[in-house]
Coordinates of C-alpha atoms in Angstrom, one line a residue:
Chain A
M147 CA 69.7 221.4 83.1
W148 CA 68.2 224.9 82.9
A149 CA 71.5 226.4 83.9
Q150 CA 73.1 224.5 81.0
I151 CA 70.6 225.7 78.5
A152 CA 70.8 229.3 79.9
F153 CA 74.6 229.1 79.6
W154 CA 74.6 228.0 76.0
V155 CA 72.0 230.6 75.0
C156 CA 74.2 233.3 76.6
A157 CA 77.4 232.0 75.2
V158 CA 76.1 231.6 71.6
G159 CA 74.1 234.8 71.8
S160 CA 77.2 236.7 73.0
V161 CA 79.3 235.4 70.1
V162 CA 76.6 235.9 67.5
T163 CA 75.9 239.5 68.5
G164 CA 79.7 240.1 68.8
V165 CA 80.1 239.0 65.2
A166 CA 77.1 241.1 64.2
V167 CA 79.0 244.2 65.4
F168 CA 81.3 243.8 62.4
R169 CA 78.7 242.7 59.9
V170 CA 76.1 245.5 60.2
D171 CA 76.3 248.6 58.1
S172 CA 75.3 251.2 60.7
M173 CA 77.2 252.6 63.6
A174 CA 74.1 252.6 65.8
R175 CA 73.4 248.9 65.0
A176 CA 77.0 248.1 65.7
T177 CA 76.8 249.9 69.1
F178 CA 73.7 248.1 70.2
A179 CA 74.9 244.7 68.9
L180 CA 77.9 245.2 71.1
L181 CA 75.5 246.1 74.0
A182 CA 73.6 242.9 73.4
S183 CA 76.8 240.9 73.4
F184 CA 77.7 242.4 76.8
V185 CA 74.3 241.7 78.2
F186 CA 74.6 238.0 77.1
A187 CA 78.0 237.9 78.8
A188 CA 76.4 239.4 82.0
G189 CA 74.0 236.4 81.8
T190 CA 76.9 234.0 82.3
V191 CA 78.1 236.1 85.3
L192 CA 74.6 235.8 86.7
L193 CA 74.7 232.0 86.3
L194 CA 77.7 232.0 88.7
N195 CA 75.4 233.5 91.4
L196 CA 77.3 236.8 91.1
A197 CA 74.0 238.7 91.0
Y198 CA 75.6 242.1 91.9
L199 CA 78.3 241.9 89.3
G200 CA 76.0 240.6 86.6
I201 CA 73.4 243.4 87.0
L202 CA 76.2 245.9 87.3
V203 CA 77.6 244.8 84.0
V204 CA 74.2 245.4 82.4
L205 CA 73.9 248.8 84.1
M206 CA 77.4 250.0 83.2
M207 CA 77.3 248.7 79.6
I208 CA 74.0 250.4 78.8
M209 CA 75.4 253.7 80.1
E210 CA 78.7 253.1 78.3
M211 CA 77.1 252.4 75.0
V212 CA 74.8 255.5 75.3
V213 CA 77.9 257.6 76.1
M214 CA 79.4 256.1 73.0
V215 CA 76.6 257.4 70.8
V216 CA 77.6 260.9 72.0
F217 CA 81.0 260.4 70.5
M218 CA 79.5 258.7 67.5
I219 CA 78.0 262.0 66.2
M220 CA 81.3 263.8 66.9
Y221 CA 83.9 261.5 65.4
M222 CA 82.4 259.0 63.0
M223 CA 82.9 259.3 59.3
N224 CA 79.1 259.3 58.8
P225 CA 77.5 262.1 60.9
A226 CA 74.8 260.7 63.1
G227 CA 75.3 257.2 61.6
L228 CA 72.6 257.8 59.2
M229 CA 74.6 256.5 56.2
P230 CA 75.8 253.0 55.6
M231 CA 79.3 252.3 57.0
T232 CA 81.6 249.4 57.8
M233 CA 83.3 248.5 61.0
V234 CA 86.1 246.5 59.3
H235 CA 89.3 248.4 58.5
N236 CA 92.8 247.1 57.8
Q237 CA 91.4 243.6 57.2
K238 CA 94.6 241.6 56.9
G239 CA 96.3 243.1 59.9
S240 CA 93.3 242.8 62.1
L241 CA 92.7 239.3 61.0
A242 CA 96.3 238.4 62.0
I243 CA 96.1 240.1 65.4
A244 CA 92.7 238.5 66.1
G245 CA 93.8 235.1 65.1
G246 CA 97.0 235.4 67.2
V247 CA 95.1 236.5 70.3
F248 CA 92.6 233.8 69.9
A249 CA 95.3 231.1 69.5
A250 CA 97.1 232.4 72.6
L251 CA 94.0 232.4 74.7
V252 CA 93.0 228.9 73.7
A253 CA 96.5 227.7 74.3
G254 CA 96.3 229.3 77.7
I255 CA 93.1 227.4 78.5
F256 CA 94.7 224.0 77.8
L257 CA 98.3 224.7 79.0
I258 CA 97.7 226.4 82.4
P259 CA 97.2 224.0 85.3
W260 CA 94.0 225.6 86.7
P261 CA 93.6 225.3 90.4
T262 CA 90.9 223.0 91.7
S263 CA 89.2 223.2 95.0
G264 CA 87.1 220.8 96.9
D265 CA 85.6 223.6 99.1
P266 CA 81.9 224.1 98.8
R267 CA 80.7 227.2 97.0
P268 CA 80.7 230.2 99.4
A269 CA 77.3 231.5 100.6
D270 CA 77.9 234.9 99.1
P271 CA 80.2 234.5 96.0
T272 CA 80.2 238.3 95.4
R273 CA 81.7 239.0 98.8
A274 CA 84.2 236.1 98.4
L275 CA 85.3 237.5 95.1
G276 CA 85.5 241.0 96.5
E277 CA 87.7 239.9 99.4
A278 CA 89.9 237.8 97.0
L279 CA 90.4 240.8 94.8
M280 CA 90.7 243.5 97.3
G281 CA 91.6 242.0 100.7
S282 CA 95.3 241.7 100.2
K283 CA 95.6 244.0 97.2
M284 CA 93.7 247.1 98.5
L285 CA 96.8 249.3 98.1
V286 CA 97.1 248.3 94.4
M287 CA 93.4 249.0 93.9
M288 CA 93.6 252.4 95.6
V289 CA 96.7 253.4 93.6
L290 CA 95.0 252.2 90.4
G291 CA 91.8 254.2 91.2
L292 CA 93.9 257.3 91.8
C293 CA 95.8 256.8 88.5
L294 CA 92.6 256.4 86.5
F295 CA 91.1 259.5 88.1
A296 CA 94.2 261.5 87.4
T297 CA 94.3 260.3 83.8
M298 CA 90.7 261.4 83.3
V299 CA 91.3 264.8 84.7
A300 CA 94.5 265.2 82.7
T301 CA 92.8 264.2 79.4
V302 CA 89.9 266.6 80.0
V303 CA 92.4 269.4 80.8
L304 CA 94.4 268.6 77.6
A305 CA 91.3 268.2 75.4
T306 CA 89.4 271.3 76.4
H307 CA 90.1 274.2 74.1
R308 CA 88.9 276.8 76.6
G309 CA 90.8 277.1 79.8
R310 CA 90.2 279.4 82.8
Y311 CA 91.9 282.4 81.1
D312 CA 89.4 282.2 78.3
R313 CA 86.6 282.0 80.9
Y314 CA 87.7 284.5 83.5
G315 CA 90.0 286.8 81.5
D316 CA 93.8 287.2 81.4
R317 CA 93.9 288.3 85.0
L318 CA 91.2 285.8 86.1
D319 CA 89.3 288.8 87.5
A320 CA 86.0 288.5 85.6
K321 CA 83.0 288.2 87.9
H322 CA 81.1 285.9 85.5
P323 CA 82.8 283.4 83.2
D324 CA 82.5 284.1 79.5
D325 CA 80.9 280.8 78.4
P326 CA 79.2 280.1 75.0
V327 CA 76.5 278.1 76.9
R328 CA 75.3 279.5 80.3
G329 CA 74.8 277.1 83.1
G330 CA 71.9 277.0 85.5
L331 CA 73.4 278.8 88.5
N332 CA 74.1 282.3 86.9
R333 CA 77.6 282.2 88.1
Chain B
M16 CA 58.3 241.5 106.0
V17 CA 58.4 241.0 102.3
E18 CA 57.5 237.6 100.6
Q19 CA 57.9 236.6 97.0
L20 CA 54.8 235.8 95.1
P21 CA 54.5 232.6 92.9
F22 CA 54.9 232.9 89.1
W23 CA 51.5 234.5 88.6
G24 CA 52.8 237.6 90.4
G25 CA 54.6 238.5 87.2
L26 CA 51.3 238.3 85.3
V27 CA 49.5 240.5 87.8
L28 CA 52.2 243.2 87.9
P29 CA 51.6 244.6 84.4
V30 CA 47.8 244.8 85.2
V31 CA 48.5 246.8 88.4
L32 CA 51.0 249.1 86.6
V33 CA 48.6 249.8 83.7
S34 CA 45.8 250.6 86.2
L35 CA 48.0 253.1 87.9
V36 CA 49.0 254.6 84.5
A37 CA 45.3 254.9 83.6
A38 CA 44.6 256.6 87.0
A39 CA 47.6 259.0 86.6
A40 CA 46.7 259.8 82.9
A41 CA 43.1 260.6 83.9
W42 CA 44.3 262.8 86.7
D43 CA 46.7 264.6 84.4
S44 CA 44.0 265.1 81.8
A45 CA 41.6 266.5 84.5
L46 CA 44.3 269.0 85.6
A47 CA 44.9 270.1 82.1
S48 CA 41.3 270.5 81.4
R49 CA 40.8 272.5 84.6
A50 CA 43.7 274.8 83.8
S51 CA 42.3 275.6 80.4
G52 CA 38.7 275.8 81.5
G53 CA 37.8 272.7 79.4
P54 CA 34.9 270.2 79.9
A55 CA 34.7 267.9 83.0
S56 CA 34.6 264.9 80.7
A57 CA 38.4 265.2 80.4
L58 CA 38.8 262.2 82.7
V59 CA 38.1 259.8 79.8
A60 CA 40.1 261.8 77.2
P61 CA 43.2 259.5 77.7
F62 CA 41.1 256.4 76.9
H63 CA 39.8 258.1 73.7
A64 CA 43.4 258.9 72.8
V65 CA 44.5 255.2 73.3
A66 CA 41.6 254.0 71.1
G67 CA 42.5 256.5 68.4
L68 CA 46.2 255.5 68.4
L69 CA 45.2 251.8 68.2
V70 CA 43.3 252.3 64.9
Q71 CA 45.6 255.0 63.4
Q72 CA 47.7 253.9 60.5
R73 CA 51.5 253.8 61.2
R74 CA 53.4 256.4 59.3
R75 CA 56.8 255.4 57.9
T76 CA 59.7 257.8 57.2
L77 CA 62.3 257.5 54.5
A78 CA 65.2 255.1 55.2
A79 CA 64.1 254.6 58.8
D80 CA 66.0 252.0 60.9
L81 CA 62.8 250.1 61.7
L82 CA 64.5 247.5 63.9
L83 CA 66.0 250.1 66.3
W84 CA 63.1 252.5 66.0
R85 CA 60.4 250.0 67.1
G86 CA 62.8 248.2 69.4
G87 CA 63.4 251.4 71.3
A88 CA 59.7 251.9 72.0
L89 CA 59.4 248.3 73.1
A90 CA 62.4 248.6 75.3
L91 CA 60.9 251.6 77.0
V92 CA 57.8 249.6 77.9
G93 CA 59.9 246.6 79.0
A94 CA 62.0 248.8 81.2
G95 CA 59.0 250.4 82.9
V96 CA 57.5 247.0 83.8
L97 CA 60.7 245.2 84.7
A98 CA 61.8 248.0 87.0
S99 CA 58.8 247.3 89.2
L100 CA 59.6 243.5 89.6
V101 CA 61.4 244.4 92.9
T102 CA 58.8 246.9 94.2
P103 CA 56.7 245.5 97.0
L104 CA 53.0 246.1 97.3
G105 CA 52.4 245.7 101.0
R106 CA 54.2 242.5 101.8
W107 CA 54.0 241.0 98.3
V108 CA 56.7 241.3 95.7
V109 CA 57.2 239.7 92.3
A110 CA 61.0 239.1 92.7
D111 CA 62.9 239.6 96.0
F112 CA 66.3 239.9 94.5
S113 CA 69.3 240.3 96.9
I114 CA 70.4 243.3 94.7
G115 CA 66.9 244.8 94.2
I116 CA 68.1 248.4 94.2
V117 CA 70.8 247.8 91.6
W118 CA 68.2 245.9 89.5
F119 CA 65.8 248.9 89.6
N120 CA 68.5 251.3 88.5
A121 CA 69.7 249.0 85.7
M122 CA 66.2 248.8 84.3
E123 CA 65.7 252.6 84.5
V124 CA 68.9 253.1 82.6
V125 CA 67.4 251.1 79.7
A126 CA 65.3 254.3 79.1
W127 CA 68.6 256.1 78.1
A128 CA 69.1 253.7 75.2
A129 CA 65.4 253.4 74.4
V130 CA 64.7 257.1 74.0
W131 CA 67.8 257.7 71.9
L132 CA 66.9 254.7 69.7
V133 CA 63.4 256.1 69.1
G134 CA 64.8 259.5 68.2
W135 CA 67.6 258.1 66.0
G136 CA 65.7 255.3 64.3
A137 CA 63.2 257.6 62.5
N138 CA 65.9 259.2 60.4
S139 CA 64.5 262.6 61.3
A140 CA 66.6 265.6 62.4
Y141 CA 64.0 266.6 65.2
G142 CA 64.0 263.1 66.5
L143 CA 67.8 262.9 66.6
I144 CA 68.1 266.2 68.5
G145 CA 65.4 265.0 70.9
G146 CA 67.3 261.8 71.5
Y147 CA 70.5 263.6 72.2
R148 CA 68.8 266.0 74.5
F149 CA 67.7 263.0 76.5
V150 CA 71.2 261.7 76.7
A151 CA 72.5 265.1 77.9
L152 CA 69.8 265.1 80.5
G153 CA 70.7 261.6 81.5
L154 CA 74.3 262.5 82.1
A155 CA 73.0 265.2 84.5
Y156 CA 70.5 263.3 86.6
E157 CA 72.0 259.8 86.8
L158 CA 74.8 260.4 89.3
P159 CA 72.7 262.2 91.9
H160 CA 70.0 259.5 91.3
M161 CA 72.5 256.7 92.0
F162 CA 73.8 258.5 95.2
A163 CA 70.2 258.9 96.4
L164 CA 69.5 255.1 95.9
I165 CA 72.8 254.2 97.5
T166 CA 72.0 256.3 100.5
T167 CA 68.9 254.2 101.3
A168 CA 70.9 251.0 100.8
L169 CA 73.5 252.4 103.2
G170 CA 70.8 253.2 105.8
A171 CA 69.5 249.7 105.6
E172 CA 72.9 248.1 105.2
S173 CA 71.5 246.0 102.3
L174 CA 70.6 246.2 98.6
R175 CA 67.5 244.0 99.2
V176 CA 64.4 246.1 99.0
G177 CA 62.7 244.0 101.7
D178 CA 65.6 244.9 104.1
V179 CA 65.2 248.6 103.2
V180 CA 61.5 248.4 104.2
A181 CA 62.3 246.5 107.4
A182 CA 64.9 249.1 108.4
Q183 CA 62.2 251.8 108.4
D184 CA 60.2 250.2 111.2
A185 CA 61.0 253.0 113.7
V186 CA 61.6 256.0 111.4
W187 CA 60.9 256.4 107.7
F188 CA 63.9 257.2 105.6
V189 CA 62.3 260.3 104.3
V190 CA 62.7 261.8 107.8
W191 CA 66.5 261.5 108.0
M192 CA 67.3 261.4 104.2
P193 CA 65.2 264.3 103.0
V194 CA 67.8 265.4 100.4
A195 CA 68.0 261.9 98.9
F196 CA 64.2 261.8 98.7
V197 CA 63.9 265.1 96.9
V198 CA 66.8 264.2 94.5
Y199 CA 65.2 260.8 93.9
L200 CA 61.8 262.4 93.0
L201 CA 63.6 265.0 90.7
S202 CA 65.4 262.2 88.8
V203 CA 62.2 260.1 88.5
L204 CA 60.7 263.1 86.7
A205 CA 63.8 263.4 84.5
M206 CA 63.8 259.6 83.8
A207 CA 60.3 259.8 82.4
F208 CA 61.3 263.1 80.7
W209 CA 58.3 264.6 82.4
G210 CA 57.2 268.2 83.1
P211 CA 60.3 270.4 83.8
F212 CA 62.5 267.7 82.1
G213 CA 60.4 267.3 79.0
Q214 CA 63.1 268.8 76.6
A215 CA 63.6 265.5 74.8
V216 CA 60.0 265.6 73.5
A217 CA 59.5 269.4 73.6
A218 CA 57.2 271.3 71.3
D219 CA 60.1 273.5 70.1
L220 CA 61.3 270.3 68.3
A221 CA 57.8 269.4 67.0
G222 CA 57.8 266.5 69.5
G223 CA 61.5 265.7 69.6
A224 CA 62.3 262.0 70.0
A225 CA 58.6 261.3 69.4
A226 CA 58.2 263.6 66.4
E227 CA 57.7 260.9 63.8
L228 CA 55.8 258.3 65.9
S229 CA 52.3 257.4 65.0
G230 CA 49.7 254.7 65.8
V231 CA 50.8 251.8 67.9
D232 CA 54.4 253.0 68.0
R233 CA 53.4 256.3 69.7
L234 CA 51.1 254.4 72.0
L235 CA 54.0 252.2 73.1
F236 CA 56.3 255.1 73.6
E237 CA 53.8 257.1 75.6
A238 CA 52.9 254.0 77.6
G239 CA 56.5 253.3 78.3
R240 CA 57.0 256.9 79.5
W241 CA 54.0 256.7 81.9
L242 CA 55.2 253.3 83.1
L243 CA 58.6 254.7 84.0
L244 CA 56.9 257.5 85.9
V245 CA 54.6 255.0 87.8
S246 CA 57.5 252.6 88.5
G247 CA 59.6 255.4 89.9
A248 CA 56.8 256.8 92.0
A249 CA 56.0 253.3 93.3
F250 CA 59.6 252.6 94.2
A251 CA 59.8 255.8 96.3
V252 CA 57.4 254.1 98.8
P253 CA 59.6 251.2 99.9
L254 CA 62.7 253.3 99.7
F255 CA 61.7 256.4 101.7
L256 CA 58.1 256.1 102.9
G257 CA 58.1 253.0 105.0
G258 CA 56.6 250.6 102.4
G259 CA 53.3 249.2 103.6
S260 CA 53.5 250.4 107.2
G261 CA 50.6 252.4 108.6
P262 CA 47.8 252.2 111.1
L263 CA 44.4 250.5 110.7
L264 CA 44.4 249.8 106.9
P265 CA 46.1 246.6 105.4
D266 CA 49.6 247.1 104.3
W267 CA 48.9 246.6 100.5
L268 CA 46.4 249.5 100.7
W269 CA 48.9 251.7 102.5
S270 CA 51.4 251.0 99.7
L271 CA 48.9 251.8 97.1
L272 CA 47.7 255.0 98.8
K273 CA 51.3 256.2 99.2
T274 CA 52.1 255.4 95.6
L275 CA 49.1 257.3 94.4
A276 CA 50.0 260.3 96.6
V277 CA 53.6 260.4 95.2
L278 CA 52.3 259.9 91.6
A279 CA 49.6 262.6 92.0
S280 CA 52.2 265.1 93.2
L281 CA 54.6 264.2 90.4
V282 CA 51.8 264.7 87.8
W283 CA 50.8 268.0 89.4
V284 CA 54.4 269.3 89.3
R285 CA 54.2 269.2 85.5
R286 CA 51.6 272.0 85.5
W287 CA 53.5 274.0 88.1
V288 CA 57.1 274.1 87.1
P289 CA 58.4 275.4 83.8
T290 CA 60.7 273.4 81.5
V291 CA 64.4 273.5 82.6
R292 CA 66.9 273.5 79.8
M293 CA 69.4 270.5 79.9
E294 CA 72.5 272.7 80.0
R295 CA 71.1 274.6 83.0
Y296 CA 70.2 271.4 84.9
Q297 CA 73.6 270.0 84.0
E298 CA 75.3 272.7 86.1
I299 CA 72.8 272.5 88.9
A300 CA 73.2 268.7 89.0
W301 CA 77.0 268.7 89.1
I302 CA 77.6 271.7 91.3
V303 CA 74.7 271.5 93.7
L304 CA 73.0 268.1 93.7
I305 CA 76.0 265.8 93.6
P306 CA 77.8 267.4 96.6
L307 CA 74.4 267.6 98.5
T308 CA 73.7 263.9 97.9
L309 CA 77.3 263.0 98.9
L310 CA 76.9 265.0 102.1
Q311 CA 73.6 263.2 102.7
A312 CA 75.3 259.8 102.2
L313 CA 78.1 260.9 104.6
V314 CA 75.5 261.8 107.3
V315 CA 73.7 258.5 106.9
A316 CA 77.1 256.6 107.0
L317 CA 78.0 258.3 110.2
V318 CA 74.7 257.5 111.8
V319 CA 75.0 253.9 110.7
L320 CA 78.5 253.7 112.1
A321 CA 77.5 255.3 115.4
R322 CA 74.4 253.1 116.2

């Protein structure tokens, strides 16, 4: 019974805070409403006895949202989010996309013949899930990881406006890099 | 071995933590007084300060985001208490989660959001800059901190804190994971933006993230900060210092003594090390600490594989 109550609290809480993301008038509130939504979603993961994944979702989402506030001050139309703003743009288009995606997902729930299993729940669901995901597909996962990492490095290289020639001179022979902000190692 | 307390364990935990905070604050105040040649009555100064903050009227700023501002201070206190759910005192623990180490880290990271919210919510430039300083510091200390935590889990081959304590029966982890231990203590200081890592609430910003706080709000914020420091110091004991193991005395007393020793040295460091700027620590963390902690993890992994 308690698991039922906890599930519905998490499910409703996740949707309500998700809606709040688009109803509040400040970027900071939207960010933290989104965080609350993710934390509620992590609650449903915890209910599946996937303790590691659930807590990891909380951990990563907090860090992710705080990293998002760094970008908030850089890119948002209202510096530092101190002025009212709206999260809703291109209302008709986004409404059509959201409605279409929702309909497709709901149709999927009812149309797909979901597999059923009479097996008892495994002793350690996290391990079982990990083996199901990675056991036979480790090569895919490793290639995926490598691609993600390469993408990150490439975007940073493309985005930075100061390369090594700016730092170490045209012949790359400067002893100390010419940086606007000095690091802690006196390199 | 570690055993889980019944429900009242959760009610006792805040009392134990607040007592440790009181002891640490008194010790800090005594050190400050000795350094400045002040009176010996400094031991009770923190309690006077608490009483003063309780009766002080709360100041409000123009167009403050009250929900986020006050929520941030509350979250800081909550994070400090919840992080200690998995910390055993001797053989008693409030919650013996199978993923105790991840839980501890997740609760600590709440401080990232909390300090930024407190700085941002007040609608004050100083507070905002203080909050962003804390985020910048967080990006520097969190990865080495995670690697230090993972190293102990690797040594014990388990994320359960009880197993980490049990794995130190023969040798404490501090003996063969000294790098992880030092990095852990550094990041505990940074997590509580304490001493050398106090840039987020520094005097050059008129108090930074805490600039506009007054009354109960300031009390909560300061309490949350101390609770994070105490939680971090207490968690070093089961991770690196063998938990409650020791001769003669009962195991809970050993846990307490070790916690007090770690806490006292962390408080003392504040008077001894100057403030480090975030951008300097950023480079130190990424270029020195992360490779060092990775090497430490590699050594531990090889030892675990070989035995």
